[in-house]
Amino acid sequence: MSAIIRCENLVKSYPADTRPVSAVANVNLVVEREDFLVILGHSGSGKTTLLSLIGGLTAPDSGTVLVDGVENWQQGDQALSVMRNSRIGFIFQFASLIPTLTVMENILLPLSFSQRPAGSRDLAEEILAQVGLADKAGSLPAQLSGGQQRRIAIARAFINCPDIILADEPTGDLDEETERDILQLFRRYNKNGVTFIVVTHNSELAASQERARVLMMRQGVLTEQDGEAGVAHA
Amino acid sequence: MAKRGIEKQLNILDYALSSLWRRRTKNLSILLVFSAVIFLVASFLMVSKALSDRAGQLLVAAPEITVQRMSAGRQEAIPLAHGERLQGIFGIRRVVPRVWGYYFDEVTGANFTVLGVDPLQMPGGDGLATALARGRLPEEGEAGMVVVGQGVVETLALENRQLFSLFRPDLSLKTLTVSGEFAKETGIMTADLLLMHPAEARDLFLIAPGFATDLCISVANSREIETIARKIAELLPDCRVLTRPQIQKTYQVVFGWRSGFASICLLSAVAAFIILAWDKASGLAPEERREIAILKVLGWETADVLAVRFWEACLVSGLAFLLGMLSAFAHVLFFSAFLFRPILLGWSVLAPGLSLVPALALGDFLLLAAFTVLPYLAATVIPAWRSATVPADSALGG
């Protein structure tokens, strides 16, 4: 298998009152195609920042992120947007739906600027059924529970048939049964070739996936589960 | 490639329209306030331009030079003999004495303008008949005949009668007969006018024979007006000499002062709106910032976000501009600019019942657009640009 994502010497810090806070400290990471990578860590350990760096949402202070050999921040805004739109599905820590759009409109939003395939609405309905909310297509987010909103956000992440899913605490608001269904859905997509990078503090999530690879993040440093820092490689 | 680009722009427009619809209450409020501001400013500009144009057209028929006798800084009756002295100045075509004054009617509280002049002696006076809605001009020797403006007709209720009486200064009554009425279109100049022969006007004001209030002078070459006026002033040092260009300028100044005063008030309203729009738009609401971040995370480019905001602002401001301009046009054309007439025409008891043709100079049109649409576009797009250029990961939270 070939590396789909490669992070080299990745550093990111945020300004603070006295001195900058290091969110990601010299992270090296290689993710193979069809990997299911789980990054465990407590709140504030830098997991979300690492996802932002990989997804091209924020620029690193130093180091590089390569997706299929192309360095994220050497591309222009347009190419980066196209990459985010066509190759990556994001699942945010919070549902992040647009409150004034219906469920269906939210799900179809990533397809606004791509050449929308003829059956995209059918696909959206199918994914909506997969997350168990087939009857909510016309509802507004405010009419749904937190868990339901989370499932809509998950459905939206799959609508553009991405190669990579970046998920931040994807099962945070879900009850046990729904969590099980969603993890099964992840497993199915993963078997079909989608690469997953999931950050969570839920260690059971890794156990639910057949071929999950688990890494730990502490104070911006990424380590293998055995505690060795540096290059995390499958 | 081009098809893709068009499809993308259509998607952006579609999103902008649906975004406007989703926030319809807020956008409708902005649209209404914006339209009202444009309506006020545009109708004001239109009516002041229309009045100024109308006054300019009517003043074309005014005497080229008017001579009035002054004593102790006040106007006095001028001897007709002064007119005979002027005949010697080369370039003067005709000198016509005129009796011009005001008559205050205590019963109605109205002030009439009385003009005693032989219309046939005035240059272009025969054309005065075309300013009449009905009847004819008084002929020489016809005692007590008068042509009245529409304001006089309404004030003195002359619709169904032709005879009326006015008091002389000694309180004796002078009876007049209406021989004609001026048309409404000339109302700005004739609404309060009583036009009669000089002898009748002298009789009404008890001015001695051989005197007039002023002398109207026409010249052979209009380019010589100023030169001839100077010669008259030298020949008649006790007289004030007014030229038509001076009178036109005075009218423009009066309209200009009034419209300038009101413009300042209205531009303050525009400024307040711009500040409000800027304040509203510069502090994007958290949910709007979040929406921009989500769109960027989902693959929208900064330019796409800006395009959406641009289209939204264009639609709101364009529609508001159109609505404001159309209502201003209707306000001036169909309702005779009733909101601004008192400001621009004064609070005369006999407000002229003229119909106005809306007019707006291209410069004013562009200025209005520049002061309303452009600031709104800027107030909407710039904050969106600021939000769209910060890293979009804020939407991820945590």
XYZ file of C-alpha atoms in Angstrom, chain B:
398
model
C -14.336 25.164 -18.792
C -16.538 28.182 -19.500
C -19.634 26.057 -18.945
C -18.214 24.967 -15.594
C -17.571 28.576 -14.665
C -21.105 29.607 -15.565
C -22.511 26.645 -13.656
C -20.446 27.646 -10.634
C -21.657 31.252 -10.775
C -25.234 30.029 -11.090
C -24.708 27.837 -8.024
C -23.303 30.815 -6.141
C -26.259 32.973 -7.200
C -28.632 30.209 -6.215
C -26.996 29.974 -2.803
C -27.067 33.779 -2.416
C -30.780 33.890 -3.252
C -31.618 31.095 -0.862
C -29.427 32.727 1.798
C -31.367 35.985 1.369
C -34.628 34.093 1.614
C -33.507 32.248 4.741
C -32.868 35.577 6.465
C -35.863 37.204 4.853
C -37.068 39.197 7.854
C -33.708 40.869 8.365
C -33.141 41.407 4.652
C -36.632 42.746 4.086
C -36.118 45.282 6.878
C -32.833 46.407 5.347
C -34.470 46.570 1.916
C -37.299 48.764 3.192
C -35.074 51.171 5.109
C -32.603 51.313 2.230
C -35.417 51.961 -0.294
C -36.887 54.675 1.927
C -33.557 56.490 2.165
C -33.026 56.297 -1.599
C -36.638 57.347 -2.195
C -36.221 60.466 -0.053
C -32.923 61.543 -1.550
C -33.878 60.688 -5.141
C -37.275 62.365 -5.040
C -35.691 65.421 -3.494
C -33.052 65.595 -6.209
C -35.683 64.997 -8.870
C -38.076 67.667 -7.635
C -35.398 70.307 -7.099
C -34.052 69.650 -10.595
C -37.559 69.731 -12.075
C -38.389 73.005 -10.319
C -35.112 74.556 -11.269
C -35.594 73.500 -14.904
C -39.171 74.781 -14.913
C -38.176 78.135 -13.432
C -35.402 78.424 -15.981
C -37.846 77.782 -18.829
C -40.293 80.365 -17.573
C -37.675 83.012 -16.933
C -36.768 82.945 -20.593
C -39.809 85.183 -21.061
C -38.653 87.630 -18.365
C -37.416 91.089 -19.471
C -33.767 91.176 -20.379
C -33.233 94.250 -18.197
C -35.441 95.619 -15.430
C -34.956 99.144 -14.086
C -36.325 100.174 -10.708
C -36.039 103.505 -8.968
C -34.532 103.419 -5.494
C -34.823 105.967 -2.743
C -33.230 105.486 0.682
C -32.573 101.898 -0.220
C -36.219 101.197 -1.002
C -37.977 100.847 -4.300
C -40.126 103.753 -5.463
C -42.312 104.444 -8.468
C -40.262 105.343 -11.518
C -41.316 108.220 -13.817
C -42.139 107.149 -17.349
C -39.910 110.004 -18.442
C -36.920 107.895 -17.352
C -37.909 105.456 -20.057
C -37.821 108.167 -22.666
C -34.286 109.060 -21.568
C -33.207 105.489 -22.160
C -34.307 105.490 -25.787
C -31.038 107.250 -26.616
C -28.926 104.260 -25.598
C -27.819 102.325 -28.639
C -28.881 98.693 -28.541
C -32.135 99.152 -26.614
C -35.003 97.841 -28.691
C -37.931 98.683 -26.486
C -38.772 100.138 -23.060
C -42.038 98.944 -21.535
C -43.302 100.399 -18.247
C -44.660 97.907 -15.765
C -46.631 98.225 -12.554
C -45.767 95.354 -10.304
C -46.875 94.930 -6.729
C -48.476 92.718 -4.140
C -52.016 92.734 -2.896
C -52.822 91.218 0.472
C -56.351 89.856 0.649
C -57.399 90.012 4.291
C -60.391 87.729 3.843
C -58.416 84.761 2.543
C -55.026 85.725 3.966
C -53.524 85.326 0.510
C -50.939 87.503 -1.166
C -51.543 88.146 -4.868
C -48.940 89.361 -7.308
C -50.345 92.152 -9.433
C -48.658 92.744 -12.774
C -49.746 95.724 -14.835
C -48.218 95.552 -18.262
C -49.292 95.788 -21.877
C -48.547 92.273 -23.052
C -48.452 93.291 -26.673
C -45.639 95.723 -25.970
C -43.558 93.053 -24.223
C -41.150 91.142 -26.434
C -42.820 87.818 -27.119
C -45.920 89.136 -25.349
C -48.201 87.822 -28.045
C -46.938 84.362 -27.089
C -48.282 84.960 -23.593
C -51.675 83.925 -24.895
C -50.363 80.362 -25.139
C -49.867 80.348 -21.365
C -53.600 80.715 -20.922
C -55.783 77.753 -20.069
C -58.858 79.667 -21.197
C -60.005 83.176 -22.152
C -57.799 85.904 -23.623
C -55.404 88.658 -22.673
C -56.955 92.071 -21.893
C -56.958 94.436 -24.820
C -55.991 98.082 -24.641
C -58.761 100.318 -23.464
C -60.744 97.510 -21.874
C -61.356 98.766 -18.363
C -61.089 96.372 -15.415
C -60.074 93.285 -17.377
C -57.651 90.857 -15.725
C -56.037 87.457 -16.349
C -55.645 85.353 -13.200
C -53.562 82.406 -12.099
C -55.052 79.110 -10.921
C -54.237 79.853 -7.292
C -56.248 83.089 -7.509
C -59.161 81.236 -9.117
C -59.239 78.748 -6.255
C -58.693 81.299 -3.493
C -61.330 83.737 -4.707
C -63.651 80.949 -5.903
C -63.776 82.329 -9.434
C -64.736 79.041 -11.048
C -68.305 80.133 -11.727
C -68.054 83.908 -11.786
C -66.064 86.513 -13.601
C -66.479 89.622 -11.474
C -64.632 90.287 -8.246
C -63.506 93.320 -6.309
C -60.291 94.359 -4.597
C -59.710 97.228 -2.212
C -57.658 100.246 -3.198
C -55.380 101.691 -0.477
C -58.120 104.215 0.333
C -60.515 101.252 0.874
C -62.628 102.079 -2.154
C -63.495 99.021 -4.244
C -62.122 98.310 -7.679
C -64.121 95.820 -9.657
C -62.307 93.515 -12.062
C -63.510 91.111 -14.715
C -61.690 87.846 -15.435
C -60.843 87.744 -19.119
C -58.664 84.617 -18.913
C -56.872 82.109 -16.690
C -53.280 80.993 -16.810
C -52.617 77.296 -17.364
C -51.651 75.113 -14.413
C -48.351 74.225 -16.068
C -47.162 77.804 -15.582
C -48.193 77.709 -11.924
C -44.734 78.212 -10.510
C -44.805 81.740 -11.962
C -48.507 82.507 -12.349
C -50.426 80.758 -9.524
C -50.858 84.001 -7.554
C -50.756 86.365 -10.547
C -53.257 89.061 -11.580
C -52.252 90.372 -15.023
C -53.852 93.633 -16.178
C -53.066 96.795 -18.130
C -50.749 99.283 -16.384
C -53.518 101.836 -16.104
C -55.678 99.330 -14.197
C -52.809 98.425 -11.880
C -52.091 102.115 -11.244
C -55.730 102.573 -10.418
C -55.677 99.624 -8.005
C -52.557 100.813 -6.171
C -53.387 104.514 -6.581
C -50.102 105.203 -8.360
C -50.040 108.562 -10.106
C -50.319 108.603 -13.901
C -46.923 108.899 -15.561
C -45.339 106.482 -13.104
C -44.639 102.754 -13.051
C -42.945 100.447 -10.561
C -40.262 99.456 -13.051
C -39.233 99.604 -16.659
C -38.767 96.447 -18.710
C -36.133 96.758 -21.354
C -35.476 94.498 -24.295
C -32.217 94.690 -26.203
C -31.354 93.943 -29.793
C -28.383 91.735 -28.989
C -28.571 89.565 -25.886
C -24.786 89.491 -25.656
C -24.918 93.238 -24.987
C -27.139 92.952 -21.928
C -24.412 93.649 -19.398
C -22.985 96.577 -21.389
C -26.370 98.204 -21.821
C -27.204 97.603 -18.167
C -24.028 99.421 -17.206
C -24.914 102.367 -19.474
C -28.392 102.545 -17.931
C -26.928 102.520 -14.447
C -24.650 105.409 -15.441
C -27.498 107.357 -16.999
C -29.945 106.752 -14.135
C -27.865 106.708 -10.970
C -30.986 106.652 -8.743
C -32.088 103.348 -10.302
C -31.343 99.680 -9.733
C -30.668 97.734 -12.929
C -31.407 94.008 -12.913
C -30.504 91.734 -15.784
C -32.216 88.465 -16.670
C -29.079 86.400 -16.025
C -28.924 87.973 -12.552
C -32.558 87.064 -11.867
C -32.011 83.536 -13.146
C -28.986 83.235 -10.890
C -31.041 84.485 -7.945
C -33.679 81.832 -8.579
C -30.994 79.193 -8.807
C -29.487 80.418 -5.554
C -32.864 80.348 -3.807
C -33.586 76.825 -5.046
C -29.998 75.912 -4.435
C -30.118 77.190 -0.859
C -33.354 75.403 -0.101
C -32.340 72.200 -1.811
C -28.886 72.407 -0.271
C -30.363 72.750 3.198
C -32.661 69.775 2.694
C -29.899 67.809 0.970
C -27.768 68.135 4.073
C -30.644 66.744 6.166
C -31.191 63.866 3.739
C -27.517 63.094 3.322
C -27.374 62.833 7.091
C -30.005 60.102 6.774
C -27.865 58.381 4.130
C -24.807 58.690 6.341
C -26.733 57.251 9.294
C -27.824 54.333 7.123
C -24.276 53.710 5.920
C -22.944 53.788 9.474
C -25.711 51.412 10.552
C -25.004 49.082 7.619
C -21.302 49.198 8.316
C -21.844 48.528 11.995
C -24.161 45.634 11.201
C -21.923 44.160 8.551
C -18.518 44.779 10.111
C -19.429 42.822 13.189
C -20.520 39.616 11.488
C -22.723 37.613 13.806
C -21.058 34.474 15.238
C -23.421 32.239 13.252
C -22.462 34.091 10.039
C -18.756 33.640 10.790
C -19.432 29.993 11.570
C -21.307 29.593 8.286
C -18.378 31.048 6.361
C -16.005 28.680 8.181
C -18.206 25.666 7.430
C -18.418 26.617 3.754
C -14.647 26.913 3.575
C -14.158 23.562 5.294
C -16.522 21.988 2.776
C -14.396 23.212 -0.075
C -15.582 26.696 -0.881
C -12.862 29.111 -1.877
C -12.478 32.522 -0.276
C -13.545 33.985 -3.625
C -16.745 31.891 -3.573
C -17.678 33.161 -0.117
C -17.045 36.716 -1.276
C -19.056 36.106 -4.436
C -22.038 34.956 -2.375
C -21.854 38.025 -0.153
C -21.349 40.233 -3.209
C -24.430 38.832 -4.932
C -26.469 39.163 -1.751
C -25.426 42.786 -1.341
C -25.965 43.486 -5.054
C -29.456 42.034 -4.941
C -30.466 43.917 -1.789
C -28.920 47.235 -2.746
C -29.881 46.963 -6.417
C -33.475 46.159 -5.574
C -33.571 48.908 -2.952
C -32.110 51.372 -5.451
C -34.656 50.378 -8.080
C -37.560 50.546 -5.634
C -36.382 53.868 -4.220
C -35.895 55.429 -7.653
C -39.233 54.184 -9.007
C -41.145 55.388 -5.959
C -39.344 58.732 -6.154
C -40.318 58.990 -9.827
C -43.951 58.216 -8.977
C -43.864 60.615 -6.022
C -42.775 63.495 -8.248
C -44.818 62.617 -11.336
C -48.119 61.450 -9.859
C -48.151 63.122 -6.443
C -46.375 66.360 -7.410
C -43.695 65.684 -4.808
C -46.045 66.565 -1.956
C -43.385 65.739 0.634
C -40.957 68.386 -0.582
C -43.133 71.085 -2.078
C -43.336 73.121 1.145
C -39.554 73.082 1.471
C -38.762 73.979 -2.112
C -41.639 76.284 -3.017
C -42.064 77.975 0.344
C -45.134 77.945 2.563
C -47.066 80.397 0.421
C -50.802 80.537 0.942
C -51.136 80.205 -2.807
C -48.931 77.219 -3.461
C -48.666 76.851 -7.215
C -50.570 73.861 -8.510
C -47.997 72.919 -11.083
C -47.307 69.477 -12.416
C -43.665 68.434 -12.322
C -41.750 66.302 -14.752
C -39.212 64.221 -12.797
C -35.689 64.924 -13.909
C -32.368 63.713 -12.633
C -28.966 64.603 -13.975
C -26.729 61.639 -14.777
C -24.201 62.995 -12.301
C -26.797 63.052 -9.506
C -27.881 59.513 -10.415
C -24.327 58.233 -10.248
C -23.646 60.209 -7.079
C -26.685 58.691 -5.417
C -25.605 55.205 -6.458
C -22.089 55.910 -5.232
C -23.342 57.111 -1.846
C -25.779 54.261 -1.263
C -25.057 51.082 -3.232
C -21.262 51.171 -3.049
C -20.997 51.694 0.730
C -23.500 48.896 1.291
C -21.502 46.569 -0.974
C -18.337 47.469 0.889
C -20.021 47.081 4.277
C -21.137 43.591 3.305
C -18.208 42.210 1.353
C -15.262 43.531 3.382
C -16.240 41.870 6.696
C -16.989 38.630 4.831
C -13.568 38.848 3.243
C -12.007 39.357 6.678
C -13.844 36.314 8.002
C -13.101 34.204 4.943
C -9.373 34.816 5.065
C -8.887 33.605 8.641
C -8.244 29.858 9.062
C -11.469 27.934 8.755
C -10.672 25.478 11.523
C -12.625 27.600 14.012
C -15.681 25.683 12.783
C -14.172 22.453 14.030
C -14.302 23.662 17.599
C -12.361 22.090 20.441
